mmCIF file of C-alpha atoms in Angstrom:
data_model
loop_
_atom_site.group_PDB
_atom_site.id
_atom_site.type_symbol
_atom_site.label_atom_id
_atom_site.label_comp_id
_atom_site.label_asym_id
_atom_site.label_seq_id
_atom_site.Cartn_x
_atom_site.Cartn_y
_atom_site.Cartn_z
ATOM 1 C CA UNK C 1 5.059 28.922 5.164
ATOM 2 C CA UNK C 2 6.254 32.475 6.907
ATOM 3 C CA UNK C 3 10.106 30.932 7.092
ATOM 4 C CA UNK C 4 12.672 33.552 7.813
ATOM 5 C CA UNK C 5 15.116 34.021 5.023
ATOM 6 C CA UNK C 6 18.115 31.901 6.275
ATOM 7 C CA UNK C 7 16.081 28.796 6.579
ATOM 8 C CA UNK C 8 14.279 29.395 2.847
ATOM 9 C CA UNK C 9 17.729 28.805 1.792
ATOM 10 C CA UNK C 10 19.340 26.621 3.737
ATOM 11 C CA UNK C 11 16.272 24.085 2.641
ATOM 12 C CA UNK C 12 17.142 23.903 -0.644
ATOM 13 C CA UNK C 13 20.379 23.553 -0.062
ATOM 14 C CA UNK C 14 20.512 20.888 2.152
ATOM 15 C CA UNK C 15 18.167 19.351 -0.303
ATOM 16 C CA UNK C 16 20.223 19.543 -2.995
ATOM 17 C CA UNK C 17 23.093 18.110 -1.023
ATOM 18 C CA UNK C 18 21.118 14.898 -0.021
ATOM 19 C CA UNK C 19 19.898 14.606 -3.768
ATOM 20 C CA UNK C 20 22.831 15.053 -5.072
ATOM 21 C CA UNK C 21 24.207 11.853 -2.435
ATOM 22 C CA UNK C 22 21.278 9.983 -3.259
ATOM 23 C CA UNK C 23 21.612 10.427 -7.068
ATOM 24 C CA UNK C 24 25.222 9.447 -6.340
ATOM 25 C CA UNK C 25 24.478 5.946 -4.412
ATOM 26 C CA UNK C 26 21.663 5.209 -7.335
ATOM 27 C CA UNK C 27 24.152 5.779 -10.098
ATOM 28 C CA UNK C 28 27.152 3.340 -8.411
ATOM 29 C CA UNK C 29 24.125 0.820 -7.281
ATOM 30 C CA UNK C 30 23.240 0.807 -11.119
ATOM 31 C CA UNK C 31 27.003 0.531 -12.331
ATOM 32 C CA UNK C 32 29.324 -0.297 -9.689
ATOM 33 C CA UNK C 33 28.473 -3.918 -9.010
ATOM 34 C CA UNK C 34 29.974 -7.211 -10.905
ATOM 35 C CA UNK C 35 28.816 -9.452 -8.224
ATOM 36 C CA UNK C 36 26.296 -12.183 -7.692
ATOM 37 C CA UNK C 37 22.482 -10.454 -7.719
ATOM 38 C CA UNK C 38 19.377 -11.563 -6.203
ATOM 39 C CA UNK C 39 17.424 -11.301 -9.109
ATOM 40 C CA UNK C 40 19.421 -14.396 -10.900
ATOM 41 C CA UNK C 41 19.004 -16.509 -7.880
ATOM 42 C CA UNK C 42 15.546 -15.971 -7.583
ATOM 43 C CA UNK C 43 14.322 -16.588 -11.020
ATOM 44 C CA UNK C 44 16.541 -20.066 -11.168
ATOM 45 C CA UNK C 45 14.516 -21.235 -8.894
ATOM 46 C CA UNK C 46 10.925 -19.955 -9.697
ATOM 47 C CA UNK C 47 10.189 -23.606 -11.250
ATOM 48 C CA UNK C 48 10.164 -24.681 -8.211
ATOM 49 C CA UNK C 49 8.789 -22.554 -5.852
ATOM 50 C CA UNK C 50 4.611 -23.179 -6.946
ATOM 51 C CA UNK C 51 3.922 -19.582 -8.814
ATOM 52 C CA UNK C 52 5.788 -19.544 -12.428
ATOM 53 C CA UNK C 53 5.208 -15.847 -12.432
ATOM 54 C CA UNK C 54 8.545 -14.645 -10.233
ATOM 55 C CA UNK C 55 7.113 -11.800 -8.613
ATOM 56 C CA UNK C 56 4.480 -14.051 -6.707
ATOM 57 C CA UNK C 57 7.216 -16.495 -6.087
ATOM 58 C CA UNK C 58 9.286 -13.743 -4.177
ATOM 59 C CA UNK C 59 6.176 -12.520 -2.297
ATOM 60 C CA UNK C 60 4.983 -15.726 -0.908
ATOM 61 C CA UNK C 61 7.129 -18.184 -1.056
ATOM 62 C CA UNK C 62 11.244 -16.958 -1.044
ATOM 63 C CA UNK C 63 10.206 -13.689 1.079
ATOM 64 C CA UNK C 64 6.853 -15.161 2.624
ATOM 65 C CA UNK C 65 8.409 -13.871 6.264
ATOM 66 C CA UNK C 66 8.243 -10.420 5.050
ATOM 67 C CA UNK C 67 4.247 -10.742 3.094
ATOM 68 C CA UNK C 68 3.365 -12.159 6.475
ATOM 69 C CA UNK C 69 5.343 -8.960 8.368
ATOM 70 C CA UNK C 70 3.026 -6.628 6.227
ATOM 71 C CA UNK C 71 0.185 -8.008 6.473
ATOM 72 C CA UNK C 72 0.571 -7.568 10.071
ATOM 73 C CA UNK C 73 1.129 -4.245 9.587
ATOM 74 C CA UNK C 74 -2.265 -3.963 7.773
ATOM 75 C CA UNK C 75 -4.244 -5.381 10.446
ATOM 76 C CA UNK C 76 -1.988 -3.383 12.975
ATOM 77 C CA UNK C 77 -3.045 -0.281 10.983
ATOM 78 C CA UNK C 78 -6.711 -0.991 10.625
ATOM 79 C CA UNK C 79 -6.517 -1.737 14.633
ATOM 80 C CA UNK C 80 -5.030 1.794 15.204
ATOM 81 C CA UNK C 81 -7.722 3.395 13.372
ATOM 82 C CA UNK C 82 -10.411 1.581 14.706
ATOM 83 C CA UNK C 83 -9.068 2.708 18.334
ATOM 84 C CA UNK C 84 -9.008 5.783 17.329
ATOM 85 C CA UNK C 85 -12.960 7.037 17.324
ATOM 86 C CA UNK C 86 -15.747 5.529 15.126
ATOM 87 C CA UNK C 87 -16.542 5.915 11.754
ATOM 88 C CA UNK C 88 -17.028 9.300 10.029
ATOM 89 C CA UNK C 89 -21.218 9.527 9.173
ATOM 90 C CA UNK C 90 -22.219 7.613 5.747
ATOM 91 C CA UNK C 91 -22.159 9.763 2.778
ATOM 92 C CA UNK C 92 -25.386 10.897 1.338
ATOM 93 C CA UNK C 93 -27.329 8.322 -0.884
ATOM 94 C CA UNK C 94 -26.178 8.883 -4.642
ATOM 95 C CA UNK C 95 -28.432 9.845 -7.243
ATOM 96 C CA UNK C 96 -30.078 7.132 -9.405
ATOM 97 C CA UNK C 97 -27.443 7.708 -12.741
ATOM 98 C CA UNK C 98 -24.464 7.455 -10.090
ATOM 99 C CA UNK C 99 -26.023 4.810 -8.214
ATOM 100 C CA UNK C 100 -26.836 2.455 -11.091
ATOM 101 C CA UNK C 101 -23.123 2.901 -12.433
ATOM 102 C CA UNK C 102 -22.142 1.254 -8.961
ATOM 103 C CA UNK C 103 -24.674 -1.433 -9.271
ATOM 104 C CA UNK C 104 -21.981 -2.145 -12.742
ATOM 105 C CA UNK C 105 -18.683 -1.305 -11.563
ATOM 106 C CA UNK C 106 -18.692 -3.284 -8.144
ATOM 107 C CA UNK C 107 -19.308 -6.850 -9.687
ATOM 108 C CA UNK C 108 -16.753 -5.650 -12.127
ATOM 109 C CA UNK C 109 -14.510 -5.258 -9.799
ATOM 110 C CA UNK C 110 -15.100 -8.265 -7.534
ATOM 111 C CA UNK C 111 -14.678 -10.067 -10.768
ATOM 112 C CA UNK C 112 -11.484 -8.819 -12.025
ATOM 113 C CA UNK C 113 -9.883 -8.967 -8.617
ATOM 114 C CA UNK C 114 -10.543 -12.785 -8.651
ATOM 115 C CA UNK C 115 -9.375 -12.956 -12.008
ATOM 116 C CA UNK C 116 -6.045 -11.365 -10.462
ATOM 117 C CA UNK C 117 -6.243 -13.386 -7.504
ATOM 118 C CA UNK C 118 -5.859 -16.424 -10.146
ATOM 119 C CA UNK C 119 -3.921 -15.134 -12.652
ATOM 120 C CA UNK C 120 -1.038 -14.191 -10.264
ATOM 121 C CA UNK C 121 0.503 -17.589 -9.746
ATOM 122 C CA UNK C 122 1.542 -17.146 -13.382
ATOM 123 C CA UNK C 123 1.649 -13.769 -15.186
ATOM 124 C CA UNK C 124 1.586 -10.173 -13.162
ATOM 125 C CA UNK C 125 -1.163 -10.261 -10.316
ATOM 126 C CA UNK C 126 -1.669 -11.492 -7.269
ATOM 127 C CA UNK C 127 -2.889 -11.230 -3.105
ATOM 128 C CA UNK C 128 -1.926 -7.702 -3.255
ATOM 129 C CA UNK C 129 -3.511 -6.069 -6.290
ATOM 130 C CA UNK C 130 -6.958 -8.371 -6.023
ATOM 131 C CA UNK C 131 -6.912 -7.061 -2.711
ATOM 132 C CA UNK C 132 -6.482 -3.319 -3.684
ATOM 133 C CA UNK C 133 -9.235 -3.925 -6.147
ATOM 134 C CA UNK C 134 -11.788 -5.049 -3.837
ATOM 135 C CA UNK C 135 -10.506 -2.166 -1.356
ATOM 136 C CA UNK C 136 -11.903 -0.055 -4.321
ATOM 137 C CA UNK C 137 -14.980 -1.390 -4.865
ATOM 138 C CA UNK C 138 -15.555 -0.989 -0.790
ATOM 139 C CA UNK C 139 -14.474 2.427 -1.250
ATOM 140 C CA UNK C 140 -16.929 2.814 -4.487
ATOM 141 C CA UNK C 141 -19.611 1.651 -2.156
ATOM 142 C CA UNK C 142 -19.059 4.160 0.530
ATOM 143 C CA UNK C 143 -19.170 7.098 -1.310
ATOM 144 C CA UNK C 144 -22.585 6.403 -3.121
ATOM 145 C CA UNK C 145 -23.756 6.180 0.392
ATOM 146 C CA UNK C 146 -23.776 2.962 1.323
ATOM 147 C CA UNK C 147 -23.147 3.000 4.973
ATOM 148 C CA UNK C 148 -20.486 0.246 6.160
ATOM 149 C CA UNK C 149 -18.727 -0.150 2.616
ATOM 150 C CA UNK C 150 -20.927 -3.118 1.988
ATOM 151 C CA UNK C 151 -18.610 -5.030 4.332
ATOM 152 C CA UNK C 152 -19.794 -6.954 7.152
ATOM 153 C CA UNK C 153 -20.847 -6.819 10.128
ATOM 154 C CA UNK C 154 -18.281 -5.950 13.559
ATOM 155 C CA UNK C 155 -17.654 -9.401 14.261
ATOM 156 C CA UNK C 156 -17.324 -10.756 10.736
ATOM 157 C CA UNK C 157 -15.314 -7.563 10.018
ATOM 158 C CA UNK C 158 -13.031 -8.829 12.555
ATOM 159 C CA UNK C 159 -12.918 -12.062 10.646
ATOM 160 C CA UNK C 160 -11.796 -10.798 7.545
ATOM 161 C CA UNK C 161 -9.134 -8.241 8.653
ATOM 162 C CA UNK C 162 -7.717 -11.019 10.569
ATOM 163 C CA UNK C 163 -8.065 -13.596 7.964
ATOM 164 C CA UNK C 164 -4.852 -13.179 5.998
ATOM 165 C CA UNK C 165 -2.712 -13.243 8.807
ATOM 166 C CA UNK C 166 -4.170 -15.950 10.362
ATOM 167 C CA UNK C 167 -4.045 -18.278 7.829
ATOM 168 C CA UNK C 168 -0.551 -17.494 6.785
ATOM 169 C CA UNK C 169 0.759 -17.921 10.401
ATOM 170 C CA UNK C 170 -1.114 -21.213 10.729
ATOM 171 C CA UNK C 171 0.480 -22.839 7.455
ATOM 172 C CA UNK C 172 4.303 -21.727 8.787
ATOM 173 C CA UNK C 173 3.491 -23.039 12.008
ATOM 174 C CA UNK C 174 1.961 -26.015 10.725
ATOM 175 C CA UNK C 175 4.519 -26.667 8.402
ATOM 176 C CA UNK C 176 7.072 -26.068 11.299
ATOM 177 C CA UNK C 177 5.264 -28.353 13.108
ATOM 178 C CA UNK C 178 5.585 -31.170 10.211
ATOM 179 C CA UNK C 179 9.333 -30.626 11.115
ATOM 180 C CA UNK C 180 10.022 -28.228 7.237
ATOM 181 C CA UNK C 181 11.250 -24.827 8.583
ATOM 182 C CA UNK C 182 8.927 -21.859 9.149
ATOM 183 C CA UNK C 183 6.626 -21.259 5.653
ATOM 184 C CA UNK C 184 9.349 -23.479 4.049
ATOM 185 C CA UNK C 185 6.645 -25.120 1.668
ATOM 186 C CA UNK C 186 7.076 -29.051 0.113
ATOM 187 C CA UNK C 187 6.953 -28.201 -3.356
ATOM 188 C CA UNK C 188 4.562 -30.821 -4.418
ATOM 189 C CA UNK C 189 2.004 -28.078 -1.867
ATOM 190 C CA UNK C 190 3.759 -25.024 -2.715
ATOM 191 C CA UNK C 191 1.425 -24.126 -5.481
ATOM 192 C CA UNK C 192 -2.257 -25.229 -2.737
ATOM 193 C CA UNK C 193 -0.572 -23.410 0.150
ATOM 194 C CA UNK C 194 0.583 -20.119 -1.802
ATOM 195 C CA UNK C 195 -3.323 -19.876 -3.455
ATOM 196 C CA UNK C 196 -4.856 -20.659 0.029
ATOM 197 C CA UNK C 197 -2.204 -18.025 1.594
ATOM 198 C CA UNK C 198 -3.241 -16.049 -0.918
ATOM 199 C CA UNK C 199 -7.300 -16.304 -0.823
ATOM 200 C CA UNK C 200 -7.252 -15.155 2.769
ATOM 201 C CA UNK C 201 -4.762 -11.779 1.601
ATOM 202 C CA UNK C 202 -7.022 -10.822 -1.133
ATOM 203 C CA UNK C 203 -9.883 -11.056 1.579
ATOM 204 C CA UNK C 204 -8.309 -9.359 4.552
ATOM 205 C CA UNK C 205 -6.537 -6.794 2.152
ATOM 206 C CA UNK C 206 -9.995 -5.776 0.706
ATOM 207 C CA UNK C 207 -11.741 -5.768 3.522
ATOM 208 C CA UNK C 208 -8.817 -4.202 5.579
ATOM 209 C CA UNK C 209 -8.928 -0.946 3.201
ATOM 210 C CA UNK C 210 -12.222 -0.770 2.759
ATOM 211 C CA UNK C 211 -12.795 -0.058 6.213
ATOM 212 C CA UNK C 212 -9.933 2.061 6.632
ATOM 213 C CA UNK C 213 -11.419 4.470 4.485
ATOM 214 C CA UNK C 214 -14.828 4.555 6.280
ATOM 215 C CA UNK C 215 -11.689 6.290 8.700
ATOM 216 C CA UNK C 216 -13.438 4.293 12.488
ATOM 217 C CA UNK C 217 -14.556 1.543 14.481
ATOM 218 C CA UNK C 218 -18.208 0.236 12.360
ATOM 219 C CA UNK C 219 -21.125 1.777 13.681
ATOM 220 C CA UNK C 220 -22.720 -0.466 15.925
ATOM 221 C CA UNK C 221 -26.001 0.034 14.120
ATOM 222 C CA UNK C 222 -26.284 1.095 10.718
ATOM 223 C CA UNK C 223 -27.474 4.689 9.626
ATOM 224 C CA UNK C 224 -27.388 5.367 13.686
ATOM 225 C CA UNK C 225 -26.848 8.735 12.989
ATOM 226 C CA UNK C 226 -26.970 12.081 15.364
ATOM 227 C CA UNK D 1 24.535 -3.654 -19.582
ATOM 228 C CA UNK D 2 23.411 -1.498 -22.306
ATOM 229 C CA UNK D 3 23.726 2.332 -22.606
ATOM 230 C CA UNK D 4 19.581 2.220 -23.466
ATOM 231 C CA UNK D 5 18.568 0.419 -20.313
ATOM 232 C CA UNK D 6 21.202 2.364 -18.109
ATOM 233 C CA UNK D 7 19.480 5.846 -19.541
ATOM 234 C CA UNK D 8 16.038 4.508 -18.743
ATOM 235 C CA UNK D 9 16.897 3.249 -15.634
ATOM 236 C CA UNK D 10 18.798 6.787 -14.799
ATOM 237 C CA UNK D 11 15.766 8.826 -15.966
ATOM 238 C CA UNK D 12 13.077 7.073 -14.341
ATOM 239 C CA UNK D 13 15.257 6.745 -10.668
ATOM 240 C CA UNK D 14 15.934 10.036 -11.318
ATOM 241 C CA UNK D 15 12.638 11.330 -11.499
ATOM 242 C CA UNK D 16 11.888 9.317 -8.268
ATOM 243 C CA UNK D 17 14.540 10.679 -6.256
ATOM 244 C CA UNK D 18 13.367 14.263 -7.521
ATOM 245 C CA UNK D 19 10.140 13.130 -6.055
ATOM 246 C CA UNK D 20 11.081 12.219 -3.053
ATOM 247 C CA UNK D 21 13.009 15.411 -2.926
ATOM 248 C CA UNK D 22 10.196 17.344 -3.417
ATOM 249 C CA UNK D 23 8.319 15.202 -0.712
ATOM 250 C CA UNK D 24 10.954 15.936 1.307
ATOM 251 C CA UNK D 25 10.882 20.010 1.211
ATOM 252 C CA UNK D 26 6.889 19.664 1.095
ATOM 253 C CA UNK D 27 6.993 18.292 4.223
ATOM 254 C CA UNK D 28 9.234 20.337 6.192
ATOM 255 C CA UNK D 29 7.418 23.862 4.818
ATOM 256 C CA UNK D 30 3.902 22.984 4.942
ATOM 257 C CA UNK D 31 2.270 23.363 8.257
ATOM 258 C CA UNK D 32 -0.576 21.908 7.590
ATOM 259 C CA UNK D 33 -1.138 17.498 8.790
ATOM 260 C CA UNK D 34 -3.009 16.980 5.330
ATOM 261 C CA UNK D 35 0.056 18.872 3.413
ATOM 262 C CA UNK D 36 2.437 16.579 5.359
ATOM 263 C CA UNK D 37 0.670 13.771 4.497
ATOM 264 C CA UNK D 38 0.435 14.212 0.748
ATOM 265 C CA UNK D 39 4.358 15.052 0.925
ATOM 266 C CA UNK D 40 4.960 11.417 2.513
ATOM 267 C CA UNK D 41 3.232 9.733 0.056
ATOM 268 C CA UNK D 42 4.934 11.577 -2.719
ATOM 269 C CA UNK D 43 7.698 10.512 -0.914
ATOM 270 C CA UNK D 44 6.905 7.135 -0.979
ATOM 271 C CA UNK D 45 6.160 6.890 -4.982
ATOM 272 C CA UNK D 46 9.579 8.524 -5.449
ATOM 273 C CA UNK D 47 11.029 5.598 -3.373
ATOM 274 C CA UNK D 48 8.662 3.405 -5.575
ATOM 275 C CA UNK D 49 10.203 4.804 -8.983
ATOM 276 C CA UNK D 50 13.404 4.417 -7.862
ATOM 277 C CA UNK D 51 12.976 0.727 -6.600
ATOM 278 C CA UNK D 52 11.182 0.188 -9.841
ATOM 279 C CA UNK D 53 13.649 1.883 -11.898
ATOM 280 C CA UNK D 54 16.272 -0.705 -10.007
ATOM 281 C CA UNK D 55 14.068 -3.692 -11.462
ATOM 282 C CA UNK D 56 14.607 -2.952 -15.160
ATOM 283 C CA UNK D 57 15.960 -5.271 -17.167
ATOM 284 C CA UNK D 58 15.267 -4.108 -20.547
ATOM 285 C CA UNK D 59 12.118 -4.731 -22.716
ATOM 286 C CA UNK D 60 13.029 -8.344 -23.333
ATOM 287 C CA UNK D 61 14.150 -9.784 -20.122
ATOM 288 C CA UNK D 62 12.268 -10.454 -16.706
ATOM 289 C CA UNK D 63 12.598 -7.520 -14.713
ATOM 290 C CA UNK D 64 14.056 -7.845 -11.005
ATOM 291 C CA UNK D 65 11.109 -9.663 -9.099
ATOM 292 C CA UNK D 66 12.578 -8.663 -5.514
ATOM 293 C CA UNK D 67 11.800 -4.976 -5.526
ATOM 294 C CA UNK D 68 8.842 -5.825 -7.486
ATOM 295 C CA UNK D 69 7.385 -7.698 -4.645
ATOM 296 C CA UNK D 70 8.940 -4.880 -2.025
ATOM 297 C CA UNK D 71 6.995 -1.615 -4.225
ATOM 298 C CA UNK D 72 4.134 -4.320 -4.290
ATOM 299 C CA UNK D 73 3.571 -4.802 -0.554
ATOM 300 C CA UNK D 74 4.498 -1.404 -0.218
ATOM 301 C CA UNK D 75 1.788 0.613 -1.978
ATOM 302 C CA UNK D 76 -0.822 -1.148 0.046
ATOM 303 C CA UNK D 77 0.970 -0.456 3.618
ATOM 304 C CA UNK D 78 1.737 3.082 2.163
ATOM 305 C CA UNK D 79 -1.960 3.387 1.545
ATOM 306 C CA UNK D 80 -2.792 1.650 5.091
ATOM 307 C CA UNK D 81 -0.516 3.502 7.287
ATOM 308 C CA UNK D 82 -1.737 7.447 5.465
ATOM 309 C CA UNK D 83 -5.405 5.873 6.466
ATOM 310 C CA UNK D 84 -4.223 5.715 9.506
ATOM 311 C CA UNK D 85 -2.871 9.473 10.036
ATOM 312 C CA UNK D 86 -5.591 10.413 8.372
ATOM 313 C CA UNK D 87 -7.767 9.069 11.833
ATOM 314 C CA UNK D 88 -5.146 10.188 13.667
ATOM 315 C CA UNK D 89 -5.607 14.127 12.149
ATOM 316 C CA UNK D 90 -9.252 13.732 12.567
ATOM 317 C CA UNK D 91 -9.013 12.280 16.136
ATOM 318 C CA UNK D 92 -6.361 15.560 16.608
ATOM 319 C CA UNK D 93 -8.921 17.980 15.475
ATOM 320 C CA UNK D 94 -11.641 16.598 17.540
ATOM 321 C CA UNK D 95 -9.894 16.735 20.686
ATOM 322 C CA UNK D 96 -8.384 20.369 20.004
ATOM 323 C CA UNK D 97 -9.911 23.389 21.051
ATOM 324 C CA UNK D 98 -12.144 25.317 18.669
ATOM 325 C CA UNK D 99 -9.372 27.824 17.927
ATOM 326 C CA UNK D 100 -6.863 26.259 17.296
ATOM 327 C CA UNK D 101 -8.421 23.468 15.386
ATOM 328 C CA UNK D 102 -7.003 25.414 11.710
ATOM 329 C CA UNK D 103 -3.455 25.129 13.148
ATOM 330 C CA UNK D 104 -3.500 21.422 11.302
ATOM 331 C CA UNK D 105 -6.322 21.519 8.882
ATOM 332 C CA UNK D 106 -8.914 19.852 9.261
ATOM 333 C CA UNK D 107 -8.270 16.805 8.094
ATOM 334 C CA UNK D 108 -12.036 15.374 7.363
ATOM 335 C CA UNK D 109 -14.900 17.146 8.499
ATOM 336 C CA UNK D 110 -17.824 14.196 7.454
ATOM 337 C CA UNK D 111 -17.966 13.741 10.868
ATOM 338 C CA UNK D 112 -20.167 16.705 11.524
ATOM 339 C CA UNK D 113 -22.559 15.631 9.197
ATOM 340 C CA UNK D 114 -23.285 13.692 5.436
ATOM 341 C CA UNK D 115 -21.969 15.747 2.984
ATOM 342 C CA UNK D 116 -22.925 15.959 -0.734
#
């Protein structure tokens, strides 16, 4: 951070500038408007849209295109990584206090991310924070030393990461295909096809962080070590 | 719209574009790729706060589910997409030569060896 002394304070400056423009655009976005928001439109029609809880109804069903978009992005990201060398070397085994702990907190968390998974369609919850939770329990298995996160193998790896994407592409197309409009559900299915949609998130998002921590392709054998 | 709920939502956006302000100056002055990327993601919950902050409807109505579901989706790409610089530093420092390899921190050194 050796700046010269015109560009230490022209930072903060221009910093200031775009806060204060920023703070400006927040403050006439919170009072300016009179007009019709999306937030009323939405939760009118939550009833019908197969999750009563409205946040899940806005994810997958009234702005499915853009859950579908990100989960994309996921497995684009977990691609990019995997491209980019193979995985850093397991951690070292953890010691038997630690390692017992894990044995607890791993079912734990498998547990309450399907309680999430469930609960989502009708109070806070959901694809995304089940998913996060198994993520963590990967992530809780790496660094005790198991090697591969306790996921899968390569090819059932693959699977998984593609999983979520997969199955939400193949319900809009099939549903495009029954002649409704791309992830347009029926509503008598909305509430099967958002918990199916969802099953295959929670799986690929897990599985997709997990293994973006291990920070590689999987080792083709396990402990194969130099 | 109540004063109350105005001043919360003004404190807590606030605070979120301060954060993203302070992203923003992190990651412009800090040489270092790990710096940068702890500036982004600051970045990022300051964006978060703010969109947040947007939702609030007060303590006794449903809050805004559209930017719910956007911060939602958004943590876990957030998350995704630093794992991904994160390989891309390491990859960076493995392909640099030995001296210059400090010029960007190394981001992750397990892959010399298992570490404690």
């Amino acid at each position: 951070m050796s700046s010269s002394n015109p560009q230490a304070l022209l930072i903060p400056l221009l910093l200031a500038a775009i806060g204060a423009l920023l703070f400006w655009a927040f403050w006439s976005g919170l009072t300016g408007h009179e007009g019709e928001r999306l937030a009323a439109l939405a939760l009118e029609r939550v009833p019908e849209s197969g999750a009563s809880n409205p946040v899940t109804s806005v994810l997958l069903n009234f702005r499915a295109y853009d859950t579908l978009l990100e989960l994309a992005v996921l497995l684009a990201a977990l691609l990019g990584i995997w491209s980019l060398g193979p995985a850093a070397a397991p951690y070292q085994r953890a010691s038997l206090l630690l390692d017992s702990l894990v044995g607890w907190v791993v079912p734990m968390l498998i547990i309450a991310g399907g309680y999430l998974l469930w609960i989502g369609g009708q109070a806070p919850g959901g694809a995304f924070q089940a998913g996060a939770l198994l993520g963590a329990a990967g992530v809780t298995l790496a660094l005790s030393g198991r090697p591969n996160a306790g996921l899968p193998g390569e090819a059932w790896l693959r699977v998984l990461a593609a999983l979520g994407t997969l199955v939400f592409a193949l319900i809009g197309l099939t549903l495009m295909g029954v002649g409704l409009g791309f992830l347009t559900y029926p509503p008598a299915l909305a509430k099967a096809l958002i918990l199916t949609i969802e099953t295959g998130a929670t799986l690929s998002i897990g599985a997709t962080l997990a293994a973006a921590f291990l920070g590689g392709r999987p080792r083709a054998k396990r402990n194969a070590e130099p | 719209m109540s004063h109350e709920i105005l001043l919360t939502q003004l404190l807590y956006g606030g605070a979120g574009i301060l954060f993203f302000l302070l992203g923003v100056w992190s990651f412009i002055s800090h040489e270092p790729l790990w710096r940068k990327l702890i500036a982004l993601n600051i970045m990022g919950a300051g964006v978060f706060h703010v969109l947040v902050a947007v939702a609030y409807r007060g303590l006794d109505a449903p809050p805004d589910p559209v930017p719910h579901a956007l911060v939602l989706t958004g943590i876990v790409v957030a998350v995704s997409a630093t794992a991904l610089a994160l390989a891309f530093g390491r990859r960076l420092d493995r392909e640099a030569p030995e001296h210059t390899s400090d010029a960007h921190g190394g981001v992750d050194d397990r892959e010399d060896g298992t570490h404690a």
